Short mmCIF file of C-alpha atoms in Angstrom, two decimals:
data_model
loop_
_atom_site.label_atom_id
_atom_site.label_comp_id
_atom_site.label_asym_id
_atom_site.label_seq_id
_atom_site.Cartn_x
_atom_site.Cartn_y
_atom_site.Cartn_z
CA MET A 106 10.28 -7.85 44.82
CA PRO A 107 10.85 -5.65 41.91
CA ARG A 108 8.17 -4.87 39.38
CA HIS A 109 9.07 -7.48 36.30
CA PRO A 110 9.78 -5.04 32.98
CA ARG A 111 7.89 -5.51 29.98
CA GLU A 112 9.81 -7.14 27.73
CA ILE A 113 10.80 -6.62 24.16
CA HIS A 114 10.62 -8.80 21.39
CA ARG A 115 12.42 -8.25 18.01
CA THR A 116 11.04 -11.43 16.19
CA ASN A 117 7.49 -9.10 15.34
CA ARG A 118 9.57 -7.06 13.27
CA VAL A 119 11.44 -10.22 10.91
CA GLY A 120 9.11 -9.75 7.95
CA TRP A 121 9.84 -6.14 7.42
CA LEU A 122 12.86 -5.58 8.67
CA ARG A 123 14.36 -8.15 6.20
CA ALA A 124 12.56 -6.58 3.28
CA ALA A 125 13.36 -3.42 4.28
CA VAL A 126 17.46 -3.93 5.24
CA LEU A 127 17.76 -5.48 1.25
CA GLY A 128 16.37 -2.68 -0.01
CA ALA A 129 17.72 -0.09 1.40
CA ASN A 130 21.16 -1.95 0.72
CA ASP A 131 21.03 -2.25 -2.70
CA GLY A 132 19.23 0.49 -3.72
CA ILE A 133 22.53 2.65 -2.14
CA VAL A 134 24.52 -0.19 -3.55
CA SER A 135 22.84 -0.59 -7.40
CA THR A 136 22.67 3.37 -7.93
CA ALA A 137 25.84 4.30 -6.22
CA SER A 138 27.72 2.03 -8.68
CA LEU A 139 25.74 3.13 -11.34
CA ILE A 140 26.62 6.63 -10.49
CA VAL A 141 30.42 5.95 -9.82
CA GLY A 142 30.59 3.92 -13.16
CA PHE A 143 29.39 6.39 -15.25
CA ALA A 144 31.37 9.12 -13.12
CA ALA A 145 35.10 7.26 -13.59
CA ALA A 146 34.24 6.68 -17.92
CA GLY A 147 33.84 10.21 -18.02
CA SER A 148 29.89 10.71 -18.12
CA GLU A 149 28.17 13.79 -18.36
CA ARG A 150 26.27 15.06 -15.34
CA HIS A 151 22.14 14.34 -17.11
CA ALA A 152 23.64 11.04 -18.14
CA ILE A 153 24.29 9.89 -14.74
CA LEU A 154 21.66 11.31 -13.00
CA LEU A 155 19.60 9.52 -15.56
CA ALA A 156 21.08 6.42 -15.47
CA GLY A 157 20.44 6.46 -11.32
CA VAL A 158 17.09 7.51 -11.79
CA ALA A 159 16.50 5.19 -14.09
CA GLY A 160 18.10 2.69 -11.52
CA LEU A 161 15.45 3.70 -8.60
CA VAL A 162 12.65 3.42 -10.43
CA GLY A 163 13.51 0.10 -11.99
CA GLY A 164 14.91 -1.43 -8.93
CA ALA A 165 12.76 -0.11 -6.67
CA LEU A 166 9.51 -2.23 -8.55
CA SER A 167 11.84 -5.05 -9.13
CA MET A 168 12.22 -5.35 -5.73
CA ALA A 169 8.90 -4.98 -4.39
CA ALA A 170 8.23 -7.75 -7.11
CA GLY A 171 10.98 -10.18 -6.32
CA GLU A 172 9.27 -9.98 -2.61
CA PHE A 173 5.81 -9.38 -3.99
CA VAL A 174 6.21 -12.57 -5.47
CA SER A 175 8.81 -14.52 -3.23
CA VAL A 176 6.83 -13.83 0.21
CA SER A 177 3.70 -14.93 -2.31
CA SER A 178 4.67 -18.22 -3.02
CA GLN A 179 5.99 -19.11 1.34
CA ALA A 180 1.99 -17.78 1.97
CA ASP A 181 0.83 -20.39 -0.55
CA ALA A 182 2.96 -22.74 1.41
CA GLU A 183 1.43 -21.75 4.76
CA ASN A 184 -2.14 -21.51 3.25
CA ALA A 185 -1.78 -25.22 2.50
CA ASP A 186 -0.48 -27.04 5.48
CA LEU A 187 -2.98 -25.06 7.56
CA ALA A 188 -5.93 -26.57 4.59
CA ILE A 189 -4.22 -30.02 5.29
CA GLU A 190 -4.39 -29.30 9.10
CA ARG A 191 -8.29 -28.14 8.94
CA GLY A 192 -8.93 -31.09 7.11
CA GLU A 193 -7.04 -33.37 9.14
CA LEU A 194 -9.17 -31.97 13.06
CA ALA A 195 -11.99 -32.75 10.92
CA GLN A 196 -11.65 -36.42 9.85
CA TYR A 197 -9.23 -37.46 12.14
CA PRO A 198 -10.07 -35.18 15.56
CA ASP A 199 -8.53 -38.21 17.79
CA GLY A 200 -5.27 -38.28 16.14
CA GLU A 201 -4.87 -34.89 15.75
CA LEU A 202 -5.28 -34.97 19.62
CA ARG A 203 -2.43 -37.76 20.34
CA GLU A 204 -0.36 -35.51 18.72
CA LEU A 205 -0.91 -32.70 19.92
CA THR A 206 0.02 -34.45 23.14
CA GLY A 207 2.84 -36.02 21.64
CA ILE A 208 4.37 -32.93 20.69
CA TYR A 209 4.50 -32.22 24.41
CA VAL A 210 5.79 -34.75 25.88
CA ARG A 211 8.85 -35.17 23.56
CA ARG A 212 9.13 -31.28 24.36
CA GLY A 213 9.44 -32.06 27.85
CA LEU A 214 5.39 -32.73 30.35
CA GLU A 215 4.47 -35.76 31.66
CA PRO A 216 1.93 -37.93 29.41
CA GLU A 217 -0.82 -36.53 31.57
CA LEU A 218 -0.31 -33.04 32.19
CA ALA A 219 1.04 -32.23 27.73
CA ARG A 220 -2.91 -34.68 27.61
CA ARG A 221 -4.65 -31.64 29.64
CA VAL A 222 -2.91 -29.21 27.43
CA ALA A 223 -3.51 -30.75 24.22
CA GLU A 224 -7.26 -30.49 24.94
CA GLN A 225 -8.04 -27.29 26.46
CA LEU A 226 -5.52 -25.59 23.63
CA THR A 227 -7.81 -27.89 21.42
CA ALA A 228 -11.21 -26.62 22.64
CA HIS A 229 -9.86 -23.09 22.48
CA ASP A 230 -8.68 -23.08 19.07
CA ALA A 231 -7.56 -26.29 17.35
CA LEU A 232 -6.19 -25.17 14.29
CA GLY A 233 -4.02 -22.48 15.98
CA ALA A 234 -2.16 -24.83 18.86
CA HIS A 235 -1.15 -27.23 15.36
CA ALA A 236 -0.33 -24.22 13.29
CA ARG A 237 1.75 -23.31 16.33
CA ASP A 238 3.56 -26.52 17.42
CA GLU A 239 3.71 -28.65 14.57
CA LEU A 240 3.62 -26.46 11.65
CA GLY A 241 5.56 -23.38 12.93
CA ILE A 242 3.52 -21.31 11.82
CA THR A 243 2.94 -17.87 14.26
CA HIS A 244 1.20 -14.91 13.71
CA GLU A 245 4.46 -12.67 14.31
CA LEU A 246 5.78 -14.84 11.41
CA ARG A 247 3.22 -15.38 9.08
CA ALA A 248 3.72 -14.28 5.31
CA ARG A 249 2.63 -11.16 4.24
CA PRO A 250 3.65 -10.48 0.86
CA LEU A 251 2.15 -7.14 0.38
CA GLN A 252 4.31 -5.62 3.33
CA ALA A 253 7.58 -7.20 2.25
CA ALA A 254 6.83 -5.50 -1.22
CA GLY A 255 6.18 -2.40 -0.10
CA ALA A 256 8.66 -1.90 2.69
CA SER A 257 11.24 -3.66 0.05
CA ALA A 258 10.13 -0.80 -2.64
CA ALA A 259 10.34 2.08 -0.34
CA ALA A 260 13.72 1.06 1.14
CA PHE A 261 15.53 0.97 -2.11
CA ALA A 262 14.46 4.16 -2.96
CA SER A 263 14.92 6.06 0.14
CA GLY A 264 18.46 4.18 -0.31
CA ALA A 265 18.53 5.51 -4.08
CA ALA A 266 17.80 9.32 -3.22
CA TRP A 267 21.02 8.99 -1.28
CA PRO A 268 23.73 9.44 -4.04
CA LEU A 269 21.20 11.19 -6.62
CA LEU A 270 21.05 13.38 -4.65
CA ILE A 271 25.06 13.77 -4.21
CA THR A 272 24.94 13.38 -7.52
CA ALA A 273 22.86 16.72 -8.50
CA LEU A 274 25.09 19.10 -5.90
CA ALA A 275 28.66 17.68 -5.59
CA PRO A 276 31.17 19.27 -8.54
CA LEU A 277 31.70 16.52 -11.57
CA ALA A 278 35.33 16.36 -11.79
CA THR A 279 34.79 15.15 -8.03
CA LEU A 280 31.96 13.22 -8.25
CA ALA A 281 33.02 9.51 -8.30
CA SER A 282 35.22 10.58 -4.89
CA ILE A 283 32.20 12.31 -2.73
CA VAL A 284 29.35 9.64 -4.09
CA THR A 285 32.22 6.57 -2.30
CA ALA A 286 32.59 8.33 0.76
CA ALA A 287 29.06 9.67 1.09
CA TRP A 288 27.90 6.27 0.28
CA LEU A 289 30.36 4.40 2.69
CA LEU A 290 28.26 6.73 5.70
CA ALA A 291 24.81 5.73 4.39
CA LEU A 292 25.91 1.76 4.88
CA ALA A 293 27.85 1.94 8.11
CA ALA A 294 24.52 4.04 9.25
CA LEU A 295 22.26 1.43 7.71
CA GLY A 296 24.47 -0.94 9.20
CA ALA A 297 25.02 0.65 12.64
CA LYS A 298 20.84 0.84 12.82
CA VAL A 299 19.77 -2.11 11.54
CA ALA A 300 22.30 -4.09 14.23
CA ARG A 301 20.26 -2.10 16.70
CA ALA A 302 16.80 -2.76 15.66
CA GLY A 303 18.15 -6.68 15.66
CA GLY A 304 19.98 -6.41 19.19
CA ALA A 305 23.04 -6.75 17.75
CA PRO A 306 26.41 -5.18 18.16
CA THR A 307 26.47 -1.88 15.85
CA LEU A 308 30.13 -2.27 14.49
CA ARG A 309 29.49 -5.94 13.53
CA GLY A 310 26.65 -4.24 11.88
CA ALA A 311 27.83 -1.85 9.94
CA THR A 312 30.88 -3.18 9.65
CA ARG A 313 29.64 -6.25 7.76
CA VAL A 314 26.91 -3.97 5.26
CA VAL A 315 30.27 -1.86 4.15
CA ALA A 316 32.36 -4.62 3.75
CA TRP A 317 30.89 -6.34 1.48
CA SER A 318 29.07 -3.59 -0.24
CA ALA A 319 32.60 -2.23 -1.05
CA LEU A 320 32.32 -5.17 -3.54
CA ALA A 321 30.13 -3.93 -5.76
CA MET A 322 31.05 -0.27 -6.25
CA ALA A 323 34.67 -1.60 -6.83
CA ALA A 324 33.35 -3.52 -9.67
CA THR A 325 31.17 -1.18 -11.25
CA ALA A 326 33.60 1.61 -11.20
CA GLY A 327 36.65 -0.86 -12.15
CA ILE A 328 34.27 -1.76 -15.55
CA GLY A 329 33.68 1.94 -16.16
CA ARG A 330 37.03 3.03 -16.06
CA LEU A 331 38.26 -0.02 -18.38
CA PHE A 332 35.22 0.53 -20.87
CA GLY A 333 34.68 4.17 -21.02
CA VAL A 334 36.78 5.18 -24.22
#
């Protein structure tokens, strides 16, 4: 028989991938929108760069803080549930064993087999078994606040650096057009890369990111042109 290939799953990427995608997308869109808005208002290059740098620093720190707080809340909820489960295992081990057996019966095991499985898993790691099968908490998907905050901040700064570099080098007269074109390419590449990392079609990922992000830049450019007096 042919050798079974090693399976590569993507669920272990969920925690950092979501934060990285959100950070990079926001970094590109918000910074490029600021630059296009200031350029549409007729600002000088130093003012545009200053706005972009301020947006990069403030946005990266804001993304990190937001991710840390939100993911910490998730971690607190998980830890609270685990503490409750740990106490119930200490006080009511027989009841918890019956509860675990019932879970496996509902998943399709025969009652006798479900009981044996529950006993073996309880003997091996009772809290881990209940965390996984009762609460849906796994090691791969556990909330990791520092990881999410770091990934989000780094991704935001990386995304924001792209339009800032173009702003420093591109001719001022055509700055808005060049930044917009580069922004579209960067977002399309980001969407395709993220889709590939998540196992989705690359074209759909690129289109989804570009289409929604275009609204932000169009609105900001319109405001800059309207009020740039």
